[in-house]
Amino acid sequence: MDSIVVVGGSPLGGTIEINGAKNAALPIQCAALLTDTPTTLRHVPLLSDVYTMSSLLEGLGCVVEGDRVMTIDPRGVASGALEAPYELVKTMRASVTVMGPLLARYGRARVSLPGGCAIGARPIDQHLRGFEALGADIKLERGYVELRAERLKGTTFAFDLVTVGGTQNVMMAATLAKGTTRLENVAREPEVEELARILNKMGARIHGAGSPVIEIEGVDNLAGVDHAILPDRIECGTFMVGAAITGSDITLRHAPVDDMHAVIEVMREAGVRFEVTPAGLRVIGPEALRPIDVTTRPHPGFPTDMQAQIMVMATMAHGQSLITETIFENRFMHVPELCRMGADIVVQGNAAVVRGPTHYSGAEVMATDLRASASLILAGLIAEGRTEVRRVYHLDRGYETIETRLQSIGADVQRYHGARG
Ligand code: EPZ
């Protein structure tokens, strides 16, 4: 298992290009299952989760070629088993987003239940309720979901809670249903809007993505398209925190500023300065950071995927900050590792009280989940001495060669292959 070693203290400067969004690429790869002809995706991030999804699509009978520019030909799927196996689904929960397309296009699917993950139980009850509302027959047996439907029928369905994957899965299923579907209490994330954009390019008739209600008029078939994936707002926010805590001045090319108001607002309150320039979003870290009070919410609120990273910024603020996590039940696993490096963070239920500024000292730390790993790398940038982050396969799921991108703006970061686990 690889590890990444950071030696803190280097001032950062220069420009980083923001890659395509992981959380847009994954559902869009699934959308390619809905069409009768190949789809080409551009600006695809080179991430292990994307490769896992490609393997899943190939297992279903797709021909997947390329990486940064990826072509997915679904024409071999009809004769396949239409099954997403446990060994793939357990490594990547987003695999369940093949359900909607397979059910809509082929009338059946057999998908392993994802099981929980490090940050929570992460059930898919809302996905399945949505499919049932569209007329699907659902059976759970031996850890798999068996889905069947002659042809899905348009309906009105309200989610009990806001779910990004649930919204995407049921929206995709409804594109080929007979009649119109109205989905209420849906997720409004930019990645939901991006999925609706590509589906409409494929011939779907979706209105209202990005608002609390989405209307989908069912059509008979969809065609493959050529689509460039939008930039990753969470990767962008992660580098923004890097500039904030090191007092650096960096520029982020292709930063999706319009999707990041909540994050930018919190960082502005802490004293970070932003300037939109022709080269990209310029981020200037202050001499001294001010404390923050942040609660994670569904979009357009502060994103849970930025919670671990903004906590590192809070540890450097002069004073006491409060960070409250409302989306996942166990998303503070970065806290014990940050405390081992010197942070003063006390977790009380779903809230963390953070006191700063912190004099971080480098340590050997263990990555536990994707965004927790990113927060340890960030802390390493400002720690005295050497920080070794182990099990960085978690990091590689959502950040493309983060070490080379940080090196390009002056950070002292190295990857060691095959280090001890
Ligand atoms: C997506 O996960 C993202 N992943 C996550 O990013 C992100 O944290 C999450 O949305 C919230 O924004 C991808 O897009 C691939 P949810 P998803 O369904 O769709 C509960 C990262 O770091 N829930 O919106 O799985 C669930 O347990 C990853 O890039 C149900 O109870 O998230 C959670 O508490 C991590 N029943 C909450 O809703 C359901 O049927 C939000 O989950 C579905 C969800």
Coordinates of C-alpha atoms and ligand atoms in Angstrom, one line a residue:
M1 CA 0.0 0.0 0.0
D2 CA 1.4 3.4 -0.9
S3 CA 2.0 6.2 1.5
I4 CA 2.5 9.9 1.0
V5 CA 5.1 11.9 3.0
V6 CA 4.7 15.6 3.5
V7 CA 7.4 17.9 4.9
G8 CA 5.7 21.0 6.2
G9 CA 6.6 24.6 5.9
S10 CA 7.0 25.3 2.2
P11 CA 5.2 28.4 1.0
L12 CA 2.9 27.5 -1.9
G13 CA 2.5 29.5 -5.1
G14 CA 1.4 29.1 -8.7
T15 CA -1.5 27.5 -10.5
I16 CA -3.3 24.2 -10.3
E17 CA -5.8 23.0 -12.9
I18 CA -9.0 21.6 -11.4
N19 CA -10.0 18.2 -12.9
G20 CA -13.4 16.8 -13.9
A21 CA -15.7 16.0 -10.9
K22 CA -15.6 12.5 -9.5
N23 CA -19.2 12.8 -8.3
A24 CA -20.3 13.8 -11.7
A25 CA -18.3 11.3 -13.7
L26 CA -19.6 8.2 -11.8
P27 CA -23.4 8.7 -12.3
I28 CA -22.7 9.9 -15.9
Q29 CA -20.8 6.7 -16.6
C30 CA -24.0 4.9 -15.5
A31 CA -26.1 7.1 -17.7
A32 CA -24.3 5.6 -20.7
L33 CA -26.2 2.4 -20.0
L34 CA -29.5 4.1 -21.0
T35 CA -28.5 4.7 -24.6
D36 CA -28.5 2.5 -27.8
T37 CA -25.3 4.1 -29.1
P38 CA -21.8 4.9 -27.6
T39 CA -21.2 7.9 -25.4
T40 CA -17.9 9.8 -25.2
L41 CA -16.9 11.6 -22.0
R42 CA -14.1 14.2 -21.8
H43 CA -12.2 15.7 -18.8
V44 CA -12.7 12.4 -17.1
P45 CA -10.7 12.4 -13.8
L46 CA -8.1 9.6 -13.6
L47 CA -9.4 8.1 -10.3
S48 CA -9.6 4.6 -8.9
D49 CA -13.4 5.0 -8.4
V50 CA -13.8 5.8 -12.1
Y51 CA -11.7 2.8 -13.1
T52 CA -13.9 0.6 -10.7
M53 CA -17.0 2.0 -12.4
S54 CA -15.5 1.1 -15.8
S55 CA -14.9 -2.4 -14.7
L56 CA -18.5 -2.7 -13.5
L57 CA -19.7 -1.4 -16.9
E58 CA -17.4 -3.9 -18.7
G59 CA -18.8 -6.7 -16.5
L60 CA -22.3 -5.7 -17.7
G61 CA -21.2 -6.1 -21.3
C62 CA -20.1 -2.5 -22.2
V63 CA -17.0 -1.8 -24.2
V64 CA -15.1 1.0 -22.3
E65 CA -12.1 2.6 -24.0
G66 CA -9.8 5.5 -23.0
D67 CA -9.4 7.3 -19.7
R68 CA -9.2 11.1 -19.8
V69 CA -11.4 10.8 -23.0
M70 CA -13.6 7.8 -22.4
T71 CA -15.9 6.0 -24.8
I72 CA -18.6 3.7 -23.4
D73 CA -20.4 1.4 -25.9
P74 CA -23.4 -0.2 -24.2
R75 CA -24.5 -2.4 -27.1
G76 CA -23.3 -5.6 -25.6
V77 CA -25.3 -5.2 -22.4
A78 CA -28.6 -6.6 -23.6
S79 CA -27.3 -10.2 -23.6
G80 CA -25.6 -9.8 -20.3
A81 CA -26.5 -11.0 -16.8
L82 CA -27.3 -7.3 -15.8
E83 CA -25.7 -8.0 -12.5
A84 CA -23.5 -5.7 -10.3
P85 CA -21.5 -8.1 -8.1
Y86 CA -20.7 -7.8 -4.4
E87 CA -17.0 -7.5 -4.8
L88 CA -17.4 -4.4 -7.0
V89 CA -20.3 -2.8 -5.1
K90 CA -18.6 -3.2 -1.7
T91 CA -15.5 -1.3 -2.9
M92 CA -17.6 1.5 -4.4
R93 CA -21.1 2.4 -3.2
A94 CA -21.8 4.5 -6.3
S95 CA -22.1 1.2 -8.2
V96 CA -25.7 1.1 -7.1
T97 CA -26.4 3.9 -9.6
V98 CA -26.5 1.3 -12.4
M99 CA -29.9 0.2 -11.0
G100 CA -32.0 3.0 -12.5
P101 CA -30.5 2.7 -16.0
L102 CA -30.6 -1.1 -16.2
L103 CA -34.2 -1.2 -14.8
A104 CA -35.3 1.5 -17.3
R105 CA -33.5 0.2 -20.4
Y106 CA -33.7 -3.6 -19.8
G107 CA -36.5 -4.1 -17.3
R108 CA -34.3 -6.0 -14.8
A109 CA -31.2 -5.8 -12.7
R110 CA -29.5 -7.7 -9.9
V111 CA -27.3 -5.5 -7.8
S112 CA -25.5 -6.2 -4.5
L113 CA -26.6 -4.2 -1.6
P114 CA -23.7 -1.8 -0.9
G115 CA -23.3 -2.4 2.8
G116 CA -22.0 0.4 5.0
C117 CA -18.7 2.2 4.7
A118 CA -16.4 4.1 7.0
I119 CA -18.6 7.2 7.2
G120 CA -21.9 5.5 7.8
A121 CA -24.6 2.9 7.1
R122 CA -25.5 4.6 3.9
P123 CA -28.7 2.6 3.1
I124 CA -30.4 2.8 -0.3
D125 CA -34.0 2.6 0.9
Q126 CA -35.0 5.8 -0.9
H127 CA -33.6 4.5 -4.2
L128 CA -35.7 1.4 -3.9
R129 CA -38.9 3.3 -2.8
G130 CA -38.5 5.5 -5.9
F131 CA -38.2 2.5 -8.2
E132 CA -41.3 0.9 -6.6
A133 CA -43.2 4.1 -7.1
L134 CA -42.3 3.9 -10.8
G135 CA -43.8 0.4 -10.8
A136 CA -40.8 -1.8 -10.3
D137 CA -41.0 -5.1 -8.4
I138 CA -38.2 -5.3 -5.8
K139 CA -36.9 -8.4 -4.0
L140 CA -34.1 -8.6 -1.5
E141 CA -32.3 -11.9 -1.3
R142 CA -28.9 -13.1 -0.1
G143 CA -27.5 -9.6 0.0
Y144 CA -28.7 -8.7 -3.5
V145 CA -31.5 -6.5 -4.8
E146 CA -33.5 -8.1 -7.7
L147 CA -35.4 -5.5 -9.7
R148 CA -38.0 -6.2 -12.4
A149 CA -40.3 -4.0 -14.4
E150 CA -42.2 -4.5 -17.7
R151 CA -42.1 -0.8 -18.4
L152 CA -41.8 1.8 -15.7
K153 CA -44.7 4.2 -15.4
G154 CA -44.5 7.9 -14.6
T155 CA -45.6 9.0 -11.1
T156 CA -45.3 11.6 -8.4
F157 CA -42.7 10.6 -5.7
A158 CA -41.3 12.5 -2.7
F159 CA -38.1 11.5 -1.1
D160 CA -38.2 11.2 2.7
L161 CA -34.8 12.8 2.9
V162 CA -32.5 14.5 0.4
T163 CA -30.2 12.0 -1.3
V164 CA -27.9 12.7 -4.1
G165 CA -27.5 9.1 -5.4
G166 CA -31.2 8.5 -4.8
T167 CA -32.2 11.5 -6.9
Q168 CA -29.8 10.5 -9.7
N169 CA -30.9 6.8 -9.7
V170 CA -34.6 7.5 -9.8
M171 CA -34.2 10.4 -12.3
M172 CA -32.4 8.1 -14.7
A173 CA -35.0 5.4 -14.3
A174 CA -37.8 7.9 -15.1
T175 CA -36.2 9.1 -18.3
L176 CA -37.5 6.0 -20.2
A177 CA -40.8 5.5 -18.2
K178 CA -44.2 5.8 -19.8
G179 CA -45.6 9.2 -18.9
T180 CA -44.4 12.0 -16.7
T181 CA -42.7 11.7 -13.3
R182 CA -42.5 14.4 -10.7
L183 CA -39.8 14.0 -8.0
E184 CA -40.0 16.1 -4.9
N185 CA -37.5 16.8 -2.1
V186 CA -34.7 16.0 -4.5
A187 CA -31.0 16.8 -4.1
R188 CA -29.9 20.1 -5.8
E189 CA -26.2 19.3 -6.0
P190 CA -24.4 20.6 -9.2
E191 CA -23.6 16.9 -10.0
V192 CA -27.4 16.3 -10.2
E193 CA -27.8 19.2 -12.6
E194 CA -24.8 18.0 -14.6
L195 CA -26.4 14.5 -14.9
A196 CA -29.7 16.1 -16.1
R197 CA -27.7 18.1 -18.6
I198 CA -26.2 15.1 -20.3
L199 CA -29.4 13.1 -20.1
N200 CA -31.2 15.9 -21.9
K201 CA -28.4 15.9 -24.5
M202 CA -29.2 12.2 -24.9
G203 CA -32.8 13.0 -25.7
A204 CA -34.4 13.0 -22.2
R205 CA -36.9 15.6 -21.2
I206 CA -35.9 16.7 -17.7
H207 CA -36.9 20.1 -16.1
G208 CA -36.1 21.6 -12.8
A209 CA -32.8 19.9 -11.9
G210 CA -31.1 22.1 -9.3
S211 CA -34.5 23.0 -7.7
P212 CA -36.4 21.0 -5.1
V213 CA -38.7 19.5 -7.8
I214 CA -37.7 17.7 -10.9
E215 CA -40.2 16.8 -13.7
I216 CA -39.2 14.1 -16.2
E217 CA -41.3 13.3 -19.3
G218 CA -40.6 9.7 -20.3
V219 CA -39.3 9.1 -23.8
D220 CA -38.8 5.8 -25.8
N221 CA -35.0 5.8 -26.2
L222 CA -31.9 7.8 -25.7
A223 CA -28.8 8.2 -27.9
G224 CA -25.1 8.4 -26.9
V225 CA -23.5 11.8 -26.9
D226 CA -20.1 13.6 -26.5
H227 CA -19.9 15.4 -23.1
A228 CA -17.2 17.2 -21.1
I229 CA -17.5 16.7 -17.4
L230 CA -17.7 19.8 -15.1
P231 CA -14.8 20.7 -12.7
D232 CA -14.7 19.1 -9.2
R233 CA -15.8 21.6 -6.6
I234 CA -14.6 19.4 -3.7
E235 CA -11.1 19.0 -5.2
C236 CA -11.1 22.8 -5.8
G237 CA -12.2 23.5 -2.2
T238 CA -9.5 21.2 -0.9
F239 CA -6.7 23.2 -2.6
M240 CA -8.4 26.4 -1.5
V241 CA -7.9 25.3 2.1
G242 CA -4.3 24.5 1.3
A243 CA -3.8 28.2 0.3
A244 CA -5.7 29.4 3.4
I245 CA -3.7 27.5 6.0
T246 CA -0.2 28.2 4.4
G247 CA -0.9 31.9 3.9
S248 CA -0.2 31.3 0.2
D249 CA -1.4 32.9 -3.1
I250 CA -2.5 30.3 -5.6
T251 CA -4.7 30.3 -8.7
L252 CA -7.1 27.5 -9.5
R253 CA -7.8 27.1 -13.2
H254 CA -11.4 26.0 -14.1
A255 CA -12.6 26.5 -10.5
P256 CA -16.4 26.1 -10.5
V257 CA -17.0 29.3 -8.5
D258 CA -20.7 29.3 -9.1
D259 CA -21.1 25.9 -7.4
M260 CA -19.0 27.0 -4.4
H261 CA -20.7 30.0 -2.8
A262 CA -21.2 28.3 0.7
V263 CA -17.5 27.2 0.8
I264 CA -16.2 30.6 -0.4
E265 CA -18.4 32.5 2.1
V266 CA -17.1 30.5 5.0
M267 CA -13.5 31.0 3.9
R268 CA -14.1 34.7 3.4
E269 CA -15.4 35.0 6.9
A270 CA -12.1 33.4 8.1
G271 CA -10.2 36.1 6.2
V272 CA -9.3 34.3 3.0
R273 CA -9.4 36.6 -0.1
F274 CA -10.7 35.5 -3.5
E275 CA -10.2 37.2 -6.9
V276 CA -11.8 35.9 -10.1
T277 CA -9.1 36.4 -12.8
P278 CA -8.8 35.3 -16.5
A279 CA -6.4 32.6 -15.4
G280 CA -8.8 31.2 -12.8
L281 CA -9.8 31.8 -9.2
R282 CA -7.0 33.4 -7.2
V283 CA -7.0 32.4 -3.5
I284 CA -5.0 34.4 -1.0
G285 CA -4.4 33.0 2.6
P286 CA -4.3 35.7 5.3
E287 CA -1.7 36.3 8.0
A288 CA -4.2 35.1 10.6
L289 CA -7.3 33.1 10.2
R290 CA -10.5 33.9 12.0
P291 CA -12.7 31.2 13.7
I292 CA -15.8 29.8 11.8
D293 CA -19.1 28.2 12.6
V294 CA -20.1 25.7 9.9
T295 CA -23.0 23.2 9.6
T296 CA -23.0 20.8 6.7
R297 CA -26.2 20.8 4.6
P298 CA -27.4 19.5 1.3
H299 CA -26.5 21.9 -1.6
P300 CA -26.6 24.9 -1.7
G301 CA -25.5 24.5 1.9
F302 CA -22.0 23.8 3.1
P303 CA -21.0 20.4 1.6
T304 CA -20.2 17.5 3.9
D305 CA -17.4 16.5 1.5
M306 CA -15.6 19.7 2.6
Q307 CA -16.1 19.2 6.3
A308 CA -12.8 17.4 7.1
Q309 CA -10.8 19.9 5.0
I310 CA -12.4 23.0 6.5
M311 CA -11.8 21.6 10.0
V312 CA -8.1 21.8 9.3
M313 CA -8.6 25.5 8.4
A314 CA -10.5 25.9 11.7
T315 CA -7.5 24.4 13.7
M316 CA -5.4 27.2 12.4
A317 CA -7.9 30.0 13.2
H318 CA -7.2 32.2 16.3
G319 CA -10.0 31.2 18.6
Q320 CA -12.8 28.7 18.9
S321 CA -14.7 27.2 15.9
L322 CA -17.8 24.9 15.8
I323 CA -18.3 22.4 13.0
T324 CA -21.5 20.4 12.8
E325 CA -22.0 17.4 10.6
T326 CA -25.7 16.7 9.7
I327 CA -25.4 14.4 6.6
F328 CA -23.4 11.4 7.8
E329 CA -23.4 9.7 11.2
N330 CA -19.7 9.0 11.4
R331 CA -17.7 11.6 9.5
F332 CA -15.3 12.7 12.2
M333 CA -12.7 10.0 11.8
H334 CA -10.0 12.5 10.8
V335 CA -10.3 14.0 14.3
P336 CA -8.2 11.5 16.3
E337 CA -5.4 11.6 13.6
L338 CA -5.4 15.4 13.5
C339 CA -5.3 15.4 17.4
R340 CA -2.3 13.1 17.2
M341 CA -0.6 15.8 15.1
G342 CA -1.4 18.4 17.8
A343 CA -4.9 19.7 17.0
D344 CA -7.3 20.6 19.8
I345 CA -10.7 19.2 18.7
V346 CA -13.4 17.9 20.9
V347 CA -16.3 16.0 19.4
Q348 CA -19.7 16.2 21.1
G349 CA -22.3 14.2 19.2
N350 CA -22.4 15.5 15.6
A351 CA -20.5 18.7 16.5
A352 CA -16.8 19.3 16.8
V353 CA -15.4 22.2 18.9
V354 CA -12.1 23.3 17.4
R355 CA -9.6 25.6 19.2
G356 CA -6.6 27.2 17.4
P357 CA -4.2 28.1 16.2
T358 CA -2.4 24.7 16.3
H359 CA 1.3 24.1 16.3
Y360 CA 1.2 20.8 14.3
S361 CA 4.0 18.4 14.5
G362 CA 4.5 15.8 11.8
A363 CA 3.5 12.2 12.6
E364 CA 2.7 8.8 11.0
V365 CA -1.1 8.8 10.4
M366 CA -3.6 6.5 8.9
A367 CA -6.1 7.5 6.2
T368 CA -9.6 6.1 6.9
D369 CA -11.8 7.6 4.2
L370 CA -11.4 9.8 1.2
R371 CA -11.9 13.3 2.6
A372 CA -10.3 12.4 6.0
S373 CA -7.1 11.5 4.0
A374 CA -7.1 14.9 2.3
S375 CA -7.3 16.6 5.7
L376 CA -4.2 14.8 6.9
I377 CA -2.3 15.8 3.8
L378 CA -3.4 19.4 4.4
A379 CA -2.2 19.3 8.1
G380 CA 1.1 17.9 6.9
L381 CA 1.6 21.0 4.7
I382 CA 1.8 23.1 7.9
A383 CA 3.2 20.6 10.4
E384 CA 6.8 20.9 11.7
G385 CA 8.8 18.1 10.2
R386 CA 7.6 14.9 8.4
T387 CA 4.1 13.5 8.2
E388 CA 3.6 10.1 6.6
V389 CA 0.0 9.4 5.5
R390 CA -0.5 5.6 5.1
R391 CA -3.2 3.7 3.1
V392 CA -3.5 6.5 0.5
Y393 CA -5.6 4.3 -1.7
H394 CA -8.4 6.1 0.1
L395 CA -7.1 9.4 -1.3
D396 CA -6.6 8.0 -4.8
R397 CA -10.3 7.4 -5.0
G398 CA -11.0 11.1 -5.3
Y399 CA -7.8 13.0 -6.0
E400 CA -5.7 12.5 -9.1
T401 CA -2.0 12.2 -8.2
I402 CA -2.4 14.8 -5.4
E403 CA 1.3 14.7 -4.7
T404 CA 2.4 15.9 -8.2
R405 CA -0.2 18.7 -8.1
L406 CA 1.0 19.9 -4.7
Q407 CA 4.6 19.6 -5.8
S408 CA 3.8 21.8 -8.8
I409 CA 2.9 24.7 -6.4
G410 CA 6.0 24.2 -4.2
A411 CA 4.9 21.6 -1.6
D412 CA 7.5 19.1 -0.3
V413 CA 5.4 15.9 -0.9
Q414 CA 6.5 12.5 -2.0
R415 CA 4.7 9.2 -2.7
Y416 CA 6.3 5.9 -1.6
H417 CA 5.0 2.9 -3.4
G418 CA 4.2 -0.3 -1.5
A419 CA 5.0 1.1 1.9
R420 CA 3.9 -0.9 5.0
G421 CA 0.2 -0.7 5.4
Ligands
EPZ1 C1 -23.0 11.4 -2.7 O1 -23.1 10.1 -1.9 C2 -21.5 11.6 -2.9 N1 -20.9 10.5 -3.6 C3 -20.8 11.7 -1.5 O2 -19.4 12.0 -1.7 C4 -21.5 12.9 -0.7 O3 -20.9 12.9 0.6 C5 -23.0 12.6 -0.6 O4 -23.5 12.5 -1.9 C6 -23.7 13.8 0.1 O5 -23.4 15.0 -0.6 C7 -21.1 10.5 -5.0 O6 -21.8 11.3 -5.5 C8 -20.5 9.3 -5.7 P1 -26.7 10.6 -0.2 P2 -24.6 9.5 -1.7 O7 -27.5 9.5 -0.7 O8 -25.4 9.7 -2.9 C9 -28.8 8.8 3.7 C10 -17.1 11.8 -1.5 O9 -16.4 12.0 -0.5 N2 -29.5 8.0 2.8 O10 -26.9 12.0 -0.5 O11 -24.3 8.1 -1.3 C11 -27.3 8.5 3.7 O12 -27.1 7.4 4.7 C12 -18.4 11.1 -1.3 O13 -16.9 12.2 -2.7 C13 -30.6 7.2 3.3 O14 -30.8 7.1 4.5 O15 -25.1 10.3 -0.5 C14 -26.7 9.8 4.2 O16 -26.7 9.9 5.6 C15 -18.6 10.6 0.2 N3 -31.3 6.4 2.4 C16 -27.6 10.9 3.6 O17 -28.8 10.2 3.2 C17 -31.0 6.4 1.1 O18 -31.7 5.7 0.3 C18 -27.0 11.5 2.3 O19 -26.6 10.4 1.4 C19 -30.0 7.2 0.6 C20 -29.2 8.0 1.4

